[in-house]
Short mmCIF file of C-alpha atoms and ligand atoms in Angstrom, two decimals:
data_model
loop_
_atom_site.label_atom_id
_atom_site.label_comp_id
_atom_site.label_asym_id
_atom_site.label_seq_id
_atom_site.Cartn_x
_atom_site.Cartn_y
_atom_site.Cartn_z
CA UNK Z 1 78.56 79.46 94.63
CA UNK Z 2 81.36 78.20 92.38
CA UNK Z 3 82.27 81.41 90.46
CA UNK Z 4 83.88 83.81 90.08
CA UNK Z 5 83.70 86.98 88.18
CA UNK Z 6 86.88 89.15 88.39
CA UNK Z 7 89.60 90.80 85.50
CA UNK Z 8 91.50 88.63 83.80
CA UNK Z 9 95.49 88.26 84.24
CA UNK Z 10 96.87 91.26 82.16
CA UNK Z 11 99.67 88.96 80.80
CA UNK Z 12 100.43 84.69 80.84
CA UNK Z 13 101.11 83.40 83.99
CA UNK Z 14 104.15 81.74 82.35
CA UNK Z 15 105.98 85.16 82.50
CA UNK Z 16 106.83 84.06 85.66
CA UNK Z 17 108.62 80.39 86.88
CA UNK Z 18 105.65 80.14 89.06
CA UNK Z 19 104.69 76.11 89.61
CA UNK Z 20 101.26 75.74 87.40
CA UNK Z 21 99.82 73.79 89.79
CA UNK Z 22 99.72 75.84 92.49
CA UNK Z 23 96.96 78.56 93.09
CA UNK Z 24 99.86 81.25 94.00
CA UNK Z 25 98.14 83.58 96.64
CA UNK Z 26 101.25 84.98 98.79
CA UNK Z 27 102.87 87.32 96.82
CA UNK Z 28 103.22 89.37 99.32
CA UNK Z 29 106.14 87.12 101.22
CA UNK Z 30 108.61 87.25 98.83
CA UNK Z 31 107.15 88.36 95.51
CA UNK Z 32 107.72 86.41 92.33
CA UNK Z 33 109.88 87.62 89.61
CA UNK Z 34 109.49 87.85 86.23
CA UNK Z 35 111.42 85.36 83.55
CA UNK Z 36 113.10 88.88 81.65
CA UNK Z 37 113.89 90.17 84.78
CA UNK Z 38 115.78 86.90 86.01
CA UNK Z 39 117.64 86.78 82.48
CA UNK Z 40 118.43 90.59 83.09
CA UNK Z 41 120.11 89.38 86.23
CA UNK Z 42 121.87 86.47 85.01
CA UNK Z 43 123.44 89.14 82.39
CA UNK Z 44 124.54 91.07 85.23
CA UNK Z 45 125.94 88.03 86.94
CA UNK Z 46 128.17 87.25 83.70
CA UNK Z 47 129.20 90.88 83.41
CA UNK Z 48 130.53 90.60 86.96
CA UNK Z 49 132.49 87.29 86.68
CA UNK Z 50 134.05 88.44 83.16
CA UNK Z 51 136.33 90.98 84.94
CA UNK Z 52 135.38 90.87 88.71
CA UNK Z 53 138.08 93.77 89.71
CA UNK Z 54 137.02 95.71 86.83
CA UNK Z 55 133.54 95.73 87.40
CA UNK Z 56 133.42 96.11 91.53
CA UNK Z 57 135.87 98.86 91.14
CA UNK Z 58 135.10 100.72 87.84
CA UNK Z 59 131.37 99.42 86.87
CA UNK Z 60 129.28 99.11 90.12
CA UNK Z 61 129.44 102.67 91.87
CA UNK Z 62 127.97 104.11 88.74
CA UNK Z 63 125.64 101.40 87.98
CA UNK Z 64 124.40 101.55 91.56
CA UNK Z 65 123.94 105.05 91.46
CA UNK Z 66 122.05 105.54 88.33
CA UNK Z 67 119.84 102.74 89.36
CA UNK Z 68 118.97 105.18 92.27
CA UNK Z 69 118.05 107.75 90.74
CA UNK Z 70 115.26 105.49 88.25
CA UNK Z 71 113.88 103.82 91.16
CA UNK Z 72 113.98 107.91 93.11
CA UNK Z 73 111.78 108.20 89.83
CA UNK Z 74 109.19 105.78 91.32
CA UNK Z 75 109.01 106.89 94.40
CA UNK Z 76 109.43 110.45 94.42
CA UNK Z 77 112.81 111.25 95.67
CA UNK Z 78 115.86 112.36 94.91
CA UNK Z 79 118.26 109.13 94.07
CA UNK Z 80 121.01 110.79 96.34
CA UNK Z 81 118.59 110.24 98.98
CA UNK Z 82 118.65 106.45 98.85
CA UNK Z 83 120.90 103.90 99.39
CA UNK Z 84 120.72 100.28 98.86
CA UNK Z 85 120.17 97.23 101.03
CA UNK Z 86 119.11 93.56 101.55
CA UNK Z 87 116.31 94.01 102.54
CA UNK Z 88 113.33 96.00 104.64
CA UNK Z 89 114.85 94.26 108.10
CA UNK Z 90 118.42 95.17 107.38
CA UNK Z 91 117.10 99.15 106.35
CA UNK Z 92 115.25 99.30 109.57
CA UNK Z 93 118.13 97.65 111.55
CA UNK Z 94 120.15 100.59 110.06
CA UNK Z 95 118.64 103.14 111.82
CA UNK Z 96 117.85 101.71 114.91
CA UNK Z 97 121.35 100.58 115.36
CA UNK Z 98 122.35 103.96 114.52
CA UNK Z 99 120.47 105.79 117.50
CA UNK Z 100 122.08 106.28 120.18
CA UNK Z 101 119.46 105.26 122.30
CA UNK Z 102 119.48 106.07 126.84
CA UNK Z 103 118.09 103.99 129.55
CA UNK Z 104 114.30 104.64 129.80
CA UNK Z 105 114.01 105.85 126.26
CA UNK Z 106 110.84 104.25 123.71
CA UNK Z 107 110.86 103.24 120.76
CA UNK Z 108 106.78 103.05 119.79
CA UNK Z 109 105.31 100.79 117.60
CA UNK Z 110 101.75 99.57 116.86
CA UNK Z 111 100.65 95.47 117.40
CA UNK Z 112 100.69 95.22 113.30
CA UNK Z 113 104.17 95.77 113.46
CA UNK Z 114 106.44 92.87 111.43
CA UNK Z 115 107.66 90.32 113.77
CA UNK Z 116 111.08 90.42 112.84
CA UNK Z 117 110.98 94.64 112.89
CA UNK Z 118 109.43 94.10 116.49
CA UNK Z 119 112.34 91.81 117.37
CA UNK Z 120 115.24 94.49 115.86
CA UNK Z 121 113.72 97.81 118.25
CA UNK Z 122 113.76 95.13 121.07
CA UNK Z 123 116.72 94.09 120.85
CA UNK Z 124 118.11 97.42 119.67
CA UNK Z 125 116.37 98.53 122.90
CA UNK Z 126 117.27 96.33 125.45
CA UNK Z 127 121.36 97.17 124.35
CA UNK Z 128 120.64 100.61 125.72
CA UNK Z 129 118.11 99.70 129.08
CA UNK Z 130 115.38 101.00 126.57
CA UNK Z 131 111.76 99.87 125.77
CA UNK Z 132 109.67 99.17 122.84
CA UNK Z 133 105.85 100.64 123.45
CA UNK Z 134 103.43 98.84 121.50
CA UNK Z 135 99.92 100.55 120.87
CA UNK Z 136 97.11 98.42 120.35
CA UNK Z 137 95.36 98.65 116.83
CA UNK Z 138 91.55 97.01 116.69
CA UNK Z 139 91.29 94.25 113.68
CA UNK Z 140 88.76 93.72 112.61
CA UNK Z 141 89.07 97.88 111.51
CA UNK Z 142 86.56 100.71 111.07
CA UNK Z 143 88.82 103.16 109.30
CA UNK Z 144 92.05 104.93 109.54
CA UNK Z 145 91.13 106.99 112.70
CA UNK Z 146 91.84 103.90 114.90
CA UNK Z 147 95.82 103.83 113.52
CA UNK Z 148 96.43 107.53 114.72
CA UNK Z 149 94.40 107.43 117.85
CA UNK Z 150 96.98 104.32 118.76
CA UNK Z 151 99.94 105.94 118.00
CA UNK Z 152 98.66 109.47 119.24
CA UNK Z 153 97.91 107.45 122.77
CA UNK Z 154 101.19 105.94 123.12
CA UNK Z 155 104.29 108.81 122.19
CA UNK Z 156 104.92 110.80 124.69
CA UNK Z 157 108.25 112.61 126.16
CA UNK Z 158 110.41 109.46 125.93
CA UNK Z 159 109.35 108.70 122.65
CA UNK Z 160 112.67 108.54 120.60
CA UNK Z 161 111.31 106.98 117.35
CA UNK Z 162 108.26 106.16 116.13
CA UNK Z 163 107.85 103.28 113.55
CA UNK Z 164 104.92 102.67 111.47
CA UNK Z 165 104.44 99.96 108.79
CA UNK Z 166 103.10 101.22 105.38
CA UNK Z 167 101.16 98.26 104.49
CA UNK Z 168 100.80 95.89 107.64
CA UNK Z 169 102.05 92.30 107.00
CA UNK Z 170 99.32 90.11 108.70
CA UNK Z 171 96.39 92.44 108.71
CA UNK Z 172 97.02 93.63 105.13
CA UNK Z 173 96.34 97.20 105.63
CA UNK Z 174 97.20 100.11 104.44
CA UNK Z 175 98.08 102.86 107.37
CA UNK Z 176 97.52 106.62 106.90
CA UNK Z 177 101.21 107.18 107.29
CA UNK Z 178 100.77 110.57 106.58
CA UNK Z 179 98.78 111.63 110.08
CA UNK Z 180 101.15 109.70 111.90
CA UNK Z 181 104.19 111.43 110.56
CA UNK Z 182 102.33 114.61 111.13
CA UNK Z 183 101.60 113.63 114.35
CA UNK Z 184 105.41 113.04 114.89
CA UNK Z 185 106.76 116.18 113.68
CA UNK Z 186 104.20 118.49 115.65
CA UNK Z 187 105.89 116.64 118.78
CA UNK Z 188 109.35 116.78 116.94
CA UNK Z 189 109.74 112.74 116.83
CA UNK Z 190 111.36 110.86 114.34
CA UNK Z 191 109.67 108.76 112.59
CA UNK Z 192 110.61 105.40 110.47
CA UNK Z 193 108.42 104.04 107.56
CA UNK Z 194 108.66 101.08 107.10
CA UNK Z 195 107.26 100.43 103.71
CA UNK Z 196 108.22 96.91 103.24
CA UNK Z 197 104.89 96.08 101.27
CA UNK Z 198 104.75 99.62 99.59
CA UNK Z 199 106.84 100.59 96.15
CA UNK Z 200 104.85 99.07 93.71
CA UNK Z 201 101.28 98.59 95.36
CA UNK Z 202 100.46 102.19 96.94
CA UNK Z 203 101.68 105.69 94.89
CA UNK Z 204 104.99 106.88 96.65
CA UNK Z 205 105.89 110.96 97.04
CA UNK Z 206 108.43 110.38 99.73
CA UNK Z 207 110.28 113.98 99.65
CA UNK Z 208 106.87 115.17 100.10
CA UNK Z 209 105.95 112.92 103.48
CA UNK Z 210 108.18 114.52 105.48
CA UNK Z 211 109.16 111.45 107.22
CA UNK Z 212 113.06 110.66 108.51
CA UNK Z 213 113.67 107.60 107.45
CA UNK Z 214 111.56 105.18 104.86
CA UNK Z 215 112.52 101.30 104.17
CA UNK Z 216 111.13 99.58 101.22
CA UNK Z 217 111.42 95.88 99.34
CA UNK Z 218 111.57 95.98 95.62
CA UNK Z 219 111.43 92.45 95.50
CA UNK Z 220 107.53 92.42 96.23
CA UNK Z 221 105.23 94.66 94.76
CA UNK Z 222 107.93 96.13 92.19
CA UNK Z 223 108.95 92.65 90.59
CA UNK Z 224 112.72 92.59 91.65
CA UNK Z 225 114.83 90.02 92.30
CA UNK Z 226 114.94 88.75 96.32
CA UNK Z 227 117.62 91.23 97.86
CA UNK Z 228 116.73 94.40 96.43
CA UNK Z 229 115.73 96.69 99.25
CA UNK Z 230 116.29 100.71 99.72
CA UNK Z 231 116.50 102.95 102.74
CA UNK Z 232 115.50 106.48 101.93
CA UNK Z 233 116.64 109.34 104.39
CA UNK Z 234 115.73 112.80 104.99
CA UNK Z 235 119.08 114.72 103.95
CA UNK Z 236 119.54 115.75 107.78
CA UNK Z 237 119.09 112.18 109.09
CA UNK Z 238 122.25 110.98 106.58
CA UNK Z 239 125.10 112.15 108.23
CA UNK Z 240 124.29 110.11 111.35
CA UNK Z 241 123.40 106.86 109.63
CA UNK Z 242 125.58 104.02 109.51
CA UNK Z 243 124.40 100.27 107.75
CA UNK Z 244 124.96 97.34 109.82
CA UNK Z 245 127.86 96.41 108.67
CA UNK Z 246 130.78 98.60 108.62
CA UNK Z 247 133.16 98.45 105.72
CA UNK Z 248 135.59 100.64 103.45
CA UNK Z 249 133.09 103.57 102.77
CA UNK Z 250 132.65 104.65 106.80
CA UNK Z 251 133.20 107.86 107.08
CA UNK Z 252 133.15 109.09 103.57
CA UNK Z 253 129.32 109.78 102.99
CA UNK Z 254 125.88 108.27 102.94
CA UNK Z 255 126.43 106.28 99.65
CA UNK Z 256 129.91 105.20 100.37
CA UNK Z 257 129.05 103.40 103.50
CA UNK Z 258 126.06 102.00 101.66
CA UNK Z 259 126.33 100.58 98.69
CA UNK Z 260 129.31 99.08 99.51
CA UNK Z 261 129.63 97.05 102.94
CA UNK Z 262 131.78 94.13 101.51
CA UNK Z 263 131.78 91.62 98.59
CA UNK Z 264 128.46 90.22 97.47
CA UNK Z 265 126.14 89.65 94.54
CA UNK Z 266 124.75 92.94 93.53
CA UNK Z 267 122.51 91.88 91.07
CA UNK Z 268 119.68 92.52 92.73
CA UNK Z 269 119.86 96.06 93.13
CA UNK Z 270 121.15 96.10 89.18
CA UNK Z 271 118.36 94.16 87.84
CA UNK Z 272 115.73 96.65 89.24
CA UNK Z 273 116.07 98.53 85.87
CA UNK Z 274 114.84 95.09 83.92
CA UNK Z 275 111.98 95.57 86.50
CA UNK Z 276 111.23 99.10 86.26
CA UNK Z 277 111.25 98.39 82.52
CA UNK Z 278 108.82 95.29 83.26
CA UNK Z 279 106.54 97.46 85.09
CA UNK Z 280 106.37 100.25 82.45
CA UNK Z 281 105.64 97.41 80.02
CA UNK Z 282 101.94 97.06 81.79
CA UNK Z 283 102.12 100.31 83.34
CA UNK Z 284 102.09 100.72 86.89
CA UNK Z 285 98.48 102.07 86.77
CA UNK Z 286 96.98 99.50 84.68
CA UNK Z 287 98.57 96.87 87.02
CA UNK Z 288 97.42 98.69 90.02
CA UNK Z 289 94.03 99.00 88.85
CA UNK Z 290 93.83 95.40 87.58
CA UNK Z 291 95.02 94.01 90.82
CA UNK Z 292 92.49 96.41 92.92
CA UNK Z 293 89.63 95.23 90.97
CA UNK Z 294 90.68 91.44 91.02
CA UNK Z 295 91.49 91.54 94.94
CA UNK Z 296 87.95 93.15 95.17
CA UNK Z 297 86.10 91.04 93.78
CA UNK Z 298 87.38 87.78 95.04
CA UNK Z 299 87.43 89.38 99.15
CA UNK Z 300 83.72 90.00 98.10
CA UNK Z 301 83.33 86.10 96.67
CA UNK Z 302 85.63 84.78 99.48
CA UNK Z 303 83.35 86.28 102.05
CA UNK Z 304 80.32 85.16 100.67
CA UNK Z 305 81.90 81.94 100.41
CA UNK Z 306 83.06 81.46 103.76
CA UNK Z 307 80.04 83.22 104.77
CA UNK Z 308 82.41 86.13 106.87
CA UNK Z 309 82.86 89.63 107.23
CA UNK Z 310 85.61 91.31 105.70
CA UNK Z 311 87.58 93.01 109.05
CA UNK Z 312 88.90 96.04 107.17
CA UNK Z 313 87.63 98.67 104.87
CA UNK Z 314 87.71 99.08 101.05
CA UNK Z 315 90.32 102.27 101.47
CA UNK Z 316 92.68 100.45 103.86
CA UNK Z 317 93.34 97.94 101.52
CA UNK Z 318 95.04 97.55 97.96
CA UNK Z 319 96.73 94.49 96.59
CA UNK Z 320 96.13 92.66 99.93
CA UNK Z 321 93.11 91.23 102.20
CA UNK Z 322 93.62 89.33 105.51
CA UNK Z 323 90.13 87.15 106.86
CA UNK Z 324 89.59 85.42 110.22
CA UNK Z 325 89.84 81.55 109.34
CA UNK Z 326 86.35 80.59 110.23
CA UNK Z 327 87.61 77.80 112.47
CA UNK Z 328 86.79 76.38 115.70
CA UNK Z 329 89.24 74.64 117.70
CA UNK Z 330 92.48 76.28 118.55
CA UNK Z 331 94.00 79.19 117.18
CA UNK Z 332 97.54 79.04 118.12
CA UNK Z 333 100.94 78.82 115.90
CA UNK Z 334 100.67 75.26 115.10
CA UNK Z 335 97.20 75.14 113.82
CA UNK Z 336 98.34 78.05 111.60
CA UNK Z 337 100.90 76.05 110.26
CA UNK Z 338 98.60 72.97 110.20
CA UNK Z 339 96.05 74.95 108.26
CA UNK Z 340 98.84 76.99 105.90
CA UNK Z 341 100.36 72.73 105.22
CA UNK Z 342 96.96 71.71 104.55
CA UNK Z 343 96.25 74.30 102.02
CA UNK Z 344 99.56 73.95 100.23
CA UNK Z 345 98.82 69.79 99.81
CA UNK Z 346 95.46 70.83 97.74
CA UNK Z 347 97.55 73.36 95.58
CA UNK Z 348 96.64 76.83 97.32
CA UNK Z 349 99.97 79.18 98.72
CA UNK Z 350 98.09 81.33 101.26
CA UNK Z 351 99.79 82.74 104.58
CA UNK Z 352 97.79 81.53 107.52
CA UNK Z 353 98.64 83.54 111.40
CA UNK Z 354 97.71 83.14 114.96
CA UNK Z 355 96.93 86.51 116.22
CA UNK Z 356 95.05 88.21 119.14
CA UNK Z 357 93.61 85.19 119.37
CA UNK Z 358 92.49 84.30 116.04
CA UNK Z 359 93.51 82.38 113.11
CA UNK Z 360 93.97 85.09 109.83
CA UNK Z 361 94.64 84.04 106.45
CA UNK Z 362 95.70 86.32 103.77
CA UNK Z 363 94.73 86.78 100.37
CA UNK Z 364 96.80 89.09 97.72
CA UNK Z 365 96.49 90.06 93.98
CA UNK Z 366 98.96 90.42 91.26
CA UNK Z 367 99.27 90.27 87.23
CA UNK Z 368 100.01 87.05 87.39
CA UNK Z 369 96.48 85.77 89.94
CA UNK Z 370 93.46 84.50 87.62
CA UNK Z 371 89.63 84.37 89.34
CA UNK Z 372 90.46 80.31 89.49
CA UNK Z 373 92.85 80.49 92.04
CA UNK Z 374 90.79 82.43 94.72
CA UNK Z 375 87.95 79.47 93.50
CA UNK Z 376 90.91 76.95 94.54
CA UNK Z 377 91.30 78.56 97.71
CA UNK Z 378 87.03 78.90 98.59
CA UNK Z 379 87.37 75.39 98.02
CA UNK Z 380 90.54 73.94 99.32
CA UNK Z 381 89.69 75.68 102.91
CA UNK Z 382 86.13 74.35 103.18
CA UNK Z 383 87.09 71.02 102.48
CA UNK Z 384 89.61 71.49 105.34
CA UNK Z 385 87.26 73.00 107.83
CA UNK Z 386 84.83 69.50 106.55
CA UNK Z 387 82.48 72.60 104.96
CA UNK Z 388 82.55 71.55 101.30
C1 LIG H 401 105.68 95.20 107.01
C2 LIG H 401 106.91 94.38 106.72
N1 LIG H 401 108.10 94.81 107.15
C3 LIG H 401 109.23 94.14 106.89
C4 LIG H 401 109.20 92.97 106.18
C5 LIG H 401 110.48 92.27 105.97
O1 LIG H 401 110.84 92.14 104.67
P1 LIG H 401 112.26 91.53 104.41
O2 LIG H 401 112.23 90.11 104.88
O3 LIG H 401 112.43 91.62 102.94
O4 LIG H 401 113.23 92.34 105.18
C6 LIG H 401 107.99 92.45 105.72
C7 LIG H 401 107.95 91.20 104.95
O5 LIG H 401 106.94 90.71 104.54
C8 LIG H 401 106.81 93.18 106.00
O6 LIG H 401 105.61 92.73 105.61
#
């Protein structure tokens, strides 16, 4: 089977700086931005370095607010309720540094959990003679019943924060965060989204989830530029949130101590607007659609292919699909990495992990993917198993 029927990109592939020669399948690491967006930044850049004082001082507390409230447009909020950061990591490293966490306390999290999240509640943790809990979450996945019943089985009493990824990172999934924060605020627990993989790829209400505290990267699924990330907080969860680093604005309010912790480039949060206006270009339901129909259809050719099961339903997954590597031989971290090297040298940019056990490999969709480059990848990883 060499083909592959699926939608067609919904615009050139050379709206992006993407290498033509590569079959571009991780867009779910960093994200690729668009060409207008990166001129929209370098405009920002040259605004800056015309009259540096002038525009840290007079320009960017506006600017950064108003871009709030657009992107509080996306996701359903209110853009007083979001501030701006780095980054997913450096959100959630926000509020866990700004519990104040006792000996024998838990912080409970799920085995889909983001490795570097994982490594910020331990060591956020350990400073107080705490411990992270990790439920266990089956993969390959019936349904969404599994995700509660881990995270119902492992809060209890000591449970001090719950956090729950949005769209999981190596498995690809999408989590029904809504049960779980329900299931938090019947036992009063707060509970941290983190959404890393979210604004852009899955519809966002967040006044309406009743959650405390929701991280997201708008350099993904929403086209920014790397460095754009928000933390949203529930108004009663501001006062007590500080970011990680501490600068002029402490003390003075939620968007003081924010959006300003000391000189930097802040064209990443600016240029968001040249995304948003990217994304209303296609509209965000045509690209939706076209990238749930194109990821679809090549899972379906992939597993044919490969001759595997896909681990995870159709409703637990959107613009991303994770497959067990039908290998033998081992399945640690370096033959990951050997596989992930020997799929970049034919021309394929997949993310390959060793987990539970298994090697997983992970498949996503975007404007810019064409049928031919999940062809490239059936290919490319038979030839390396010695299948083709
Ligand atoms: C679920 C999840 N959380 C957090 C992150 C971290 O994102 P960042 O490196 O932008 O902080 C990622 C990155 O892929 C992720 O998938």
């Amino acid at each position: 089977m060499r083909e592959l029927l699926g939608p067609e990109p919904i615009l050139a592939r050379d709206a992006f700086l993407l290498d033509p020669a590569v079959a571009f399948l991780n867009h779910g690491s960093f994200g690729a931005t668009p060409r207008v967006v990166l001129d929209a930044q370098s405009e920002w850049r040259e605004r800056l370095e015309r009259e540096p004082v002038a525009f840290m001082v007079d320009t960017l507390p506006g600017a950064l607010r108003a871009t709030a409230d657009r992107l509080g447009s996306v996701v359903g909020a209110f853009g007083d309720d979001v501030v701006w950061v780095d980054n997913a990591t450096t959100g959630a490293c926000a509020v866990l540094g700004s519990m104040q966490l006792a000996p024998d306390d838990e912080i409970a999290v799920c085995d889909h959990v983001y490795g570097a999240v994982r490594n910020a509640a331990l060591h956020f943790a350990k400073r107080a003679g705490a411990r992270v809990i990790e439920a266990p979450v089956p993969f390959p996945i019936d349904g969404p019943d599994a995700v509660v019943e881990a995270f119902s089985s492992i809060v209890g009493p000591r449970t001090r924060l719950v956090i729950v990824d949005h769209v999981t990172s190596w498995s690809g999934l999408v989590f029904p965060i809504e049960r779980i924060v329900a299931l938090c605020r019947d036992r009063g627990i707060p509970v941290l989204i983190d959404g890393a993989h979210a604004p852009g790829m899955v519809p966002l209400q967040l006044d309406a989830l009743g959650a405390d505290y929701y991280v997201g990267n708008c350099h993904k699924w929403l086209f920014a530029p790397k460095g754009c990330g928000f933390l949203w907080a529930r108004r009663d969860r501001q006062r007590d949130l500080h970011p990680p680093v501490i600068s002029h604005g402490w003390g003075k309010g939620f968007h003081e101590e924010f959006d300003w912790t000391g000189t930097r480039d802040p064209s990443p949060w600016l240029s968001l607007q040249a995304s948003l206006d990217f994304v209303d270009g296609l509209g965000i339901e045509r690209i939706r659609a076209h990238n749930e129909a194109l990821l679809e259809s090549a899972a379906a050719y992939l597993a044919a292919r490969w001759d595997v099961a896909i681990p995870s339903p159709v409703a637990m997954r959107r613009s991303l699909c994770t497959f067990r590597v039908p290998a033998t031989g081992a399945v640690d971290l370096d033959a990951a990495m050997t596989l992930h090297g020997a799929l970049q040298r034919r021309g394929v940019q997949v993310p390959v992990w060793s987990q539970g056990g298994g090697l997983w490999l992970r498949i996503s969709a975007q404007v810019h993917n064409r049928p031919l480059d999940y062809v490239r990848l059936g290919d490319a990883l038979l030839d390396v198993l010695g299948g083709a």
